[in-house]
Each structure stands twice: as structure tokens, then as C-alpha cells.
Amino acid sequence: KIDKVTKIELVAENGRALYSISGTKKARLFFIFSINAKVKQNVNAETGEIISTDKPWWSIFASGI
């Protein structure tokens, strides 16, 4: 789930309509530092199912993303 949405687009991919949602999510880096991570999700426009989530490469060191 994205905490703050910055952009929503309706796109077509593989013959289906998707919402491409970009925004930020609050997380904790190394379980100590509070940060806002940029996240992008693709959501099926018909069912509301989350198809994919793109996270920063360093998200393995963070909690809450």
C-alpha cells in the first residue's frame, strides 16, 4: 500500500487496462532511520488486484516497504 500517491495513470499492457500508481511509502532503513521510499504499483483496473510492485533496490535493508 502506498502512503502518499503522487501520480496515477491508466495504461494498457498485454491487452488489459492497468492503473500505474506512483508514490511514497514510509519505512525504516536498518530498523532505525525513518525514510520515505519511492514505490510504483500496477493495479488491474477491472478487479483491483495488484499486479506488480516496484521497490528501491535497497528495500531489503528496510522494514515497512
mmCIF file of N, CA, C and O in Angstrom:
data_model
loop_
_atom_site.group_PDB
_atom_site.id
_atom_site.type_symbol
_atom_site.label_atom_id
_atom_site.label_comp_id
_atom_site.label_asym_id
_atom_site.label_seq_id
_atom_site.Cartn_x
_atom_site.Cartn_y
_atom_site.Cartn_z
ATOM 1 N N LYS A 1 0.842 -1.181 0.000
ATOM 2 C CA LYS A 1 0.000 0.000 0.000
ATOM 3 C C LYS A 1 0.884 1.241 0.000
ATOM 4 O O LYS A 1 1.817 1.346 0.787
ATOM 5 N N ILE A 2 0.562 2.177 -0.843
ATOM 6 C CA ILE A 2 1.304 3.429 -0.942
ATOM 7 C C ILE A 2 0.681 4.438 0.016
ATOM 8 O O ILE A 2 -0.534 4.606 0.063
ATOM 9 N N ASP A 3 1.519 5.109 0.804
ATOM 10 C CA ASP A 3 1.024 6.087 1.780
ATOM 11 C C ASP A 3 0.614 7.404 1.141
ATOM 12 O O ASP A 3 -0.421 7.974 1.472
ATOM 13 N N LYS A 4 1.444 7.906 0.216
ATOM 14 C CA LYS A 4 1.154 9.181 -0.444
ATOM 15 C C LYS A 4 1.280 9.004 -1.949
ATOM 16 O O LYS A 4 2.364 8.719 -2.459
ATOM 17 N N VAL A 5 0.178 9.163 -2.665
ATOM 18 C CA VAL A 5 0.155 8.989 -4.116
ATOM 19 C C VAL A 5 0.577 10.291 -4.790
ATOM 20 O O VAL A 5 0.076 11.366 -4.450
ATOM 21 N N THR A 6 1.516 10.178 -5.745
ATOM 22 C CA THR A 6 1.966 11.355 -6.473
ATOM 23 C C THR A 6 1.491 11.362 -7.922
ATOM 24 O O THR A 6 1.407 12.419 -8.537
ATOM 25 N N LYS A 7 1.170 10.172 -8.470
ATOM 26 C CA LYS A 7 0.764 10.104 -9.878
ATOM 27 C C LYS A 7 -0.046 8.836 -10.128
ATOM 28 O O LYS A 7 0.321 7.763 -9.660
ATOM 29 N N ILE A 8 -1.139 8.974 -10.888
ATOM 30 C CA ILE A 8 -1.949 7.828 -11.303
ATOM 31 C C ILE A 8 -2.182 7.942 -12.801
ATOM 32 O O ILE A 8 -2.597 8.988 -13.288
ATOM 33 N N GLU A 9 -1.897 6.853 -13.518
ATOM 34 C CA GLU A 9 -2.116 6.806 -14.955
ATOM 35 C C GLU A 9 -2.888 5.542 -15.299
ATOM 36 O O GLU A 9 -2.684 4.504 -14.672
ATOM 37 N N LEU A 10 -3.745 5.623 -16.301
ATOM 38 C CA LEU A 10 -4.426 4.454 -16.836
ATOM 39 C C LEU A 10 -3.660 4.038 -18.081
ATOM 40 O O LEU A 10 -3.532 4.811 -19.028
ATOM 41 N N VAL A 11 -3.109 2.822 -18.075
ATOM 42 C CA VAL A 11 -2.292 2.335 -19.189
ATOM 43 C C VAL A 11 -2.814 0.976 -19.651
ATOM 44 O O VAL A 11 -3.510 0.284 -18.914
ATOM 45 N N ALA A 12 -2.470 0.617 -20.888
ATOM 46 C CA ALA A 12 -2.814 -0.693 -21.426
ATOM 47 C C ALA A 12 -1.547 -1.529 -21.510
ATOM 48 O O ALA A 12 -0.522 -1.068 -22.021
ATOM 49 N N GLU A 13 -1.610 -2.749 -20.985
ATOM 50 C CA GLU A 13 -0.459 -3.645 -21.007
ATOM 51 C C GLU A 13 -0.952 -5.064 -21.245
ATOM 52 O O GLU A 13 -1.803 -5.565 -20.512
ATOM 53 N N ASN A 14 -0.431 -5.691 -22.276
ATOM 54 C CA ASN A 14 -0.821 -7.058 -22.635
ATOM 55 C C ASN A 14 -2.334 -7.200 -22.820
ATOM 56 O O ASN A 14 -2.937 -8.187 -22.403
ATOM 57 N N GLY A 15 -2.962 -6.203 -23.390
ATOM 58 C CA GLY A 15 -4.388 -6.257 -23.674
ATOM 59 C C GLY A 15 -5.304 -6.029 -22.489
ATOM 60 O O GLY A 15 -6.497 -6.284 -22.566
ATOM 61 N N ARG A 16 -4.769 -5.557 -21.377
ATOM 62 C CA ARG A 16 -5.625 -5.275 -20.216
ATOM 63 C C ARG A 16 -5.335 -3.874 -19.695
ATOM 64 O O ARG A 16 -4.233 -3.352 -19.846
ATOM 65 N N ALA A 17 -6.337 -3.284 -19.070
ATOM 66 C CA ALA A 17 -6.207 -1.929 -18.530
ATOM 67 C C ALA A 17 -5.628 -1.998 -17.118
ATOM 68 O O ALA A 17 -6.081 -2.783 -16.286
ATOM 69 N N LEU A 18 -4.613 -1.177 -16.884
ATOM 70 C CA LEU A 18 -3.961 -1.124 -15.575
ATOM 71 C C LEU A 18 -3.863 0.312 -15.091
ATOM 72 O O LEU A 18 -3.706 1.230 -15.883
ATOM 73 N N TYR A 19 -3.940 0.478 -13.789
ATOM 74 C CA TYR A 19 -3.607 1.752 -13.178
ATOM 75 C C TYR A 19 -2.142 1.665 -12.762
ATOM 76 O O TYR A 19 -1.743 0.732 -12.065
ATOM 77 N N SER A 20 -1.348 2.619 -13.202
ATOM 78 C CA SER A 20 0.044 2.725 -12.792
ATOM 79 C C SER A 20 0.098 3.814 -11.731
ATOM 80 O O SER A 20 -0.131 4.987 -12.019
ATOM 81 N N ILE A 21 0.384 3.415 -10.492
ATOM 82 C CA ILE A 21 0.325 4.333 -9.355
ATOM 83 C C ILE A 21 1.726 4.526 -8.799
ATOM 84 O O ILE A 21 2.395 3.557 -8.437
ATOM 85 N N SER A 22 2.171 5.778 -8.729
ATOM 86 C CA SER A 22 3.480 6.112 -8.165
ATOM 87 C C SER A 22 3.272 6.922 -6.899
ATOM 88 O O SER A 22 2.334 7.709 -6.795
ATOM 89 N N GLY A 23 4.178 6.725 -5.949
ATOM 90 C CA GLY A 23 4.069 7.479 -4.716
ATOM 91 C C GLY A 23 5.177 7.124 -3.754
ATOM 92 O O GLY A 23 6.192 6.543 -4.138
ATOM 93 N N THR A 24 4.961 7.457 -2.484
ATOM 94 C CA THR A 24 5.945 7.171 -1.455
ATOM 95 C C THR A 24 5.330 6.342 -0.345
ATOM 96 O O THR A 24 4.119 6.374 -0.129
ATOM 97 N N LYS A 25 6.188 5.617 0.333
ATOM 98 C CA LYS A 25 5.767 4.789 1.457
ATOM 99 C C LYS A 25 6.747 5.000 2.602
ATOM 100 O O LYS A 25 7.952 5.014 2.394
ATOM 101 N N LYS A 26 6.220 5.184 3.793
ATOM 102 C CA LYS A 26 7.064 5.364 4.967
ATOM 103 C C LYS A 26 7.700 4.025 5.330
ATOM 104 O O LYS A 26 7.050 2.992 5.314
ATOM 105 N N ALA A 27 8.997 4.081 5.645
ATOM 106 C CA ALA A 27 9.731 2.867 6.003
ATOM 107 C C ALA A 27 10.817 3.219 7.000
ATOM 108 O O ALA A 27 11.046 4.391 7.307
ATOM 109 N N ARG A 28 11.495 2.168 7.492
ATOM 110 C CA ARG A 28 12.612 2.358 8.402
ATOM 111 C C ARG A 28 13.821 1.639 7.821
ATOM 112 O O ARG A 28 13.801 0.437 7.629
ATOM 113 N N LEU A 29 14.867 2.405 7.536
ATOM 114 C CA LEU A 29 16.105 1.865 6.998
ATOM 115 C C LEU A 29 16.951 1.332 8.144
ATOM 116 O O LEU A 29 17.189 2.050 9.122
ATOM 117 N N PHE A 30 17.394 0.087 8.047
ATOM 118 C CA PHE A 30 18.145 -0.600 9.099
ATOM 119 C C PHE A 30 17.378 -0.607 10.422
ATOM 120 O O PHE A 30 17.986 -0.662 11.489
ATOM 121 N N PHE A 31 16.052 -0.508 10.353
ATOM 122 C CA PHE A 31 15.164 -0.507 11.517
ATOM 123 C C PHE A 31 15.421 0.680 12.449
ATOM 124 O O PHE A 31 14.972 0.692 13.576
ATOM 125 N N ILE A 32 16.141 1.703 11.953
ATOM 126 C CA ILE A 32 16.483 2.858 12.790
ATOM 127 C C ILE A 32 16.002 4.166 12.180
ATOM 128 O O ILE A 32 15.298 4.943 12.813
ATOM 129 N N PHE A 33 16.399 4.416 10.907
ATOM 130 C CA PHE A 33 16.151 5.701 10.272
ATOM 131 C C PHE A 33 14.804 5.717 9.559
ATOM 132 O O PHE A 33 14.519 4.854 8.751
ATOM 133 N N SER A 34 14.003 6.729 9.834
ATOM 134 C CA SER A 34 12.713 6.892 9.179
ATOM 135 C C SER A 34 12.925 7.547 7.808
ATOM 136 O O SER A 34 13.575 8.592 7.717
ATOM 137 N N ILE A 35 12.391 6.918 6.752
ATOM 138 C CA ILE A 35 12.577 7.420 5.391
ATOM 139 C C ILE A 35 11.273 7.306 4.610
ATOM 140 O O ILE A 35 10.330 6.634 5.041
ATOM 141 N N ASN A 36 11.218 7.960 3.454
ATOM 142 C CA ASN A 36 10.129 7.809 2.500
ATOM 143 C C ASN A 36 10.700 7.161 1.245
ATOM 144 O O ASN A 36 11.550 7.739 0.584
ATOM 145 N N ALA A 37 10.228 5.972 0.925
ATOM 146 C CA ALA A 37 10.716 5.233 -0.238
ATOM 147 C C ALA A 37 9.772 5.439 -1.413
ATOM 148 O O ALA A 37 8.550 5.450 -1.242
ATOM 149 N N LYS A 38 10.335 5.611 -2.618
ATOM 150 C CA LYS A 38 9.526 5.731 -3.826
ATOM 151 C C LYS A 38 9.086 4.339 -4.269
ATOM 152 O O LYS A 38 9.915 3.430 -4.382
ATOM 153 N N VAL A 39 7.784 4.185 -4.501
ATOM 154 C CA VAL A 39 7.203 2.902 -4.863
ATOM 155 C C VAL A 39 6.272 3.098 -6.056
ATOM 156 O O VAL A 39 5.619 4.140 -6.178
ATOM 157 N N LYS A 40 6.230 2.092 -6.945
ATOM 158 C CA LYS A 40 5.322 2.125 -8.083
ATOM 159 C C LYS A 40 4.567 0.803 -8.130
ATOM 160 O O LYS A 40 5.176 -0.263 -8.016
ATOM 161 N N GLN A 41 3.234 0.877 -8.263
ATOM 162 C CA GLN A 41 2.412 -0.321 -8.340
ATOM 163 C C GLN A 41 1.575 -0.298 -9.602
ATOM 164 O O GLN A 41 1.121 0.758 -10.038
ATOM 165 N N ASN A 42 1.354 -1.480 -10.171
ATOM 166 C CA ASN A 42 0.421 -1.662 -11.275
ATOM 167 C C ASN A 42 -0.768 -2.441 -10.745
ATOM 168 O O ASN A 42 -0.599 -3.526 -10.172
ATOM 169 N N VAL A 43 -1.960 -1.875 -10.927
ATOM 170 C CA VAL A 43 -3.182 -2.461 -10.396
ATOM 171 C C VAL A 43 -4.147 -2.714 -11.546
ATOM 172 O O VAL A 43 -4.359 -1.839 -12.395
ATOM 173 N N ASN A 44 -4.736 -3.908 -11.593
ATOM 174 C CA ASN A 44 -5.721 -4.252 -12.613
ATOM 175 C C ASN A 44 -6.925 -3.328 -12.455
ATOM 176 O O ASN A 44 -7.518 -3.248 -11.378
ATOM 177 N N ALA A 45 -7.295 -2.632 -13.521
ATOM 178 C CA ALA A 45 -8.382 -1.651 -13.463
ATOM 179 C C ALA A 45 -9.746 -2.305 -13.280
ATOM 180 O O ALA A 45 -10.665 -1.683 -12.765
ATOM 181 N N GLU A 46 -9.896 -3.553 -13.673
ATOM 182 C CA GLU A 46 -11.191 -4.232 -13.574
ATOM 183 C C GLU A 46 -11.395 -4.902 -12.223
ATOM 184 O O GLU A 46 -12.477 -4.834 -11.650
ATOM 185 N N THR A 47 -10.363 -5.564 -11.700
ATOM 186 C CA THR A 47 -10.518 -6.350 -10.477
ATOM 187 C C THR A 47 -9.942 -5.691 -9.231
ATOM 188 O O THR A 47 -10.272 -6.094 -8.122
ATOM 189 N N GLY A 48 -9.031 -4.729 -9.400
ATOM 190 C CA GLY A 48 -8.380 -4.092 -8.264
ATOM 191 C C GLY A 48 -7.205 -4.890 -7.728
ATOM 192 O O GLY A 48 -6.604 -4.525 -6.727
ATOM 193 N N GLU A 49 -6.844 -5.968 -8.404
ATOM 194 C CA GLU A 49 -5.728 -6.825 -7.993
ATOM 195 C C GLU A 49 -4.393 -6.131 -8.270
ATOM 196 O O GLU A 49 -4.188 -5.564 -9.344
ATOM 197 N N ILE A 50 -3.483 -6.174 -7.313
ATOM 198 C CA ILE A 50 -2.149 -5.616 -7.507
ATOM 199 C C ILE A 50 -1.352 -6.583 -8.363
ATOM 200 O O ILE A 50 -1.140 -7.734 -7.981
ATOM 201 N N ILE A 51 -0.922 -6.123 -9.532
ATOM 202 C CA ILE A 51 -0.194 -6.956 -10.480
ATOM 203 C C ILE A 51 1.291 -6.981 -10.146
ATOM 204 O O ILE A 51 1.922 -8.037 -10.130
ATOM 205 N N SER A 52 1.883 -5.809 -9.884
ATOM 206 C CA SER A 52 3.305 -5.744 -9.564
ATOM 207 C C SER A 52 3.597 -4.533 -8.697
ATOM 208 O O SER A 52 2.854 -3.550 -8.702
ATOM 209 N N THR A 53 4.708 -4.618 -7.961
ATOM 210 C CA THR A 53 5.169 -3.521 -7.131
ATOM 211 C C THR A 53 6.664 -3.344 -7.366
ATOM 212 O O THR A 53 7.423 -4.302 -7.233
ATOM 213 N N ASP A 54 7.070 -2.148 -7.749
ATOM 214 C CA ASP A 54 8.483 -1.824 -7.937
ATOM 215 C C ASP A 54 8.961 -1.053 -6.724
ATOM 216 O O ASP A 54 8.410 -0.007 -6.384
ATOM 217 N N LYS A 55 9.999 -1.606 -6.069
ATOM 218 C CA LYS A 55 10.576 -1.000 -4.870
ATOM 219 C C LYS A 55 12.025 -0.637 -5.146
ATOM 220 O O LYS A 55 12.642 -1.176 -6.062
ATOM 221 N N PRO A 56 12.613 0.228 -4.323
ATOM 222 C CA PRO A 56 14.042 0.533 -4.477
ATOM 223 C C PRO A 56 14.887 -0.713 -4.209
ATOM 224 O O PRO A 56 14.486 -1.592 -3.445
ATOM 225 N N TRP A 57 16.073 -0.768 -4.804
ATOM 226 C CA TRP A 57 16.942 -1.934 -4.634
ATOM 227 C C TRP A 57 17.347 -2.145 -3.179
ATOM 228 O O TRP A 57 17.573 -3.254 -2.729
ATOM 229 N N TRP A 58 17.391 -1.069 -2.419
ATOM 230 C CA TRP A 58 17.835 -1.153 -1.038
ATOM 231 C C TRP A 58 16.705 -1.535 -0.072
ATOM 232 O O TRP A 58 16.900 -1.556 1.138
ATOM 233 N N SER A 59 15.546 -1.866 -0.620
ATOM 234 C CA SER A 59 14.396 -2.202 0.244
ATOM 235 C C SER A 59 14.643 -3.449 1.093
ATOM 236 O O SER A 59 13.963 -3.657 2.090
ATOM 237 N N ILE A 60 15.639 -4.273 0.724
ATOM 238 C CA ILE A 60 15.952 -5.449 1.550
ATOM 239 C C ILE A 60 16.539 -5.038 2.893
ATOM 240 O O ILE A 60 16.533 -5.828 3.834
ATOM 241 N N PHE A 61 17.026 -3.794 3.007
ATOM 242 C CA PHE A 61 17.588 -3.288 4.253
ATOM 243 C C PHE A 61 16.565 -2.469 5.046
ATOM 244 O O PHE A 61 16.913 -1.904 6.079
ATOM 245 N N ALA A 62 15.337 -2.402 4.562
ATOM 246 C CA ALA A 62 14.321 -1.562 5.193
ATOM 247 C C ALA A 62 13.117 -2.396 5.629
ATOM 248 O O ALA A 62 12.846 -3.454 5.067
ATOM 249 N N SER A 63 12.407 -1.904 6.603
ATOM 250 C CA SER A 63 11.159 -2.543 7.031
ATOM 251 C C SER A 63 9.992 -1.638 6.683
ATOM 252 O O SER A 63 10.124 -0.426 6.654
ATOM 253 N N GLY A 64 8.866 -2.235 6.359
ATOM 254 C CA GLY A 64 7.659 -1.470 6.086
ATOM 255 C C GLY A 64 7.410 -1.160 4.626
ATOM 256 O O GLY A 64 6.440 -0.499 4.284
ATOM 257 N N ILE A 65 8.272 -1.641 3.726
ATOM 258 C CA ILE A 65 8.060 -1.383 2.300
ATOM 259 C C ILE A 65 7.346 -2.578 1.700
ATOM 260 O O ILE A 65 7.692 -3.685 1.863
#
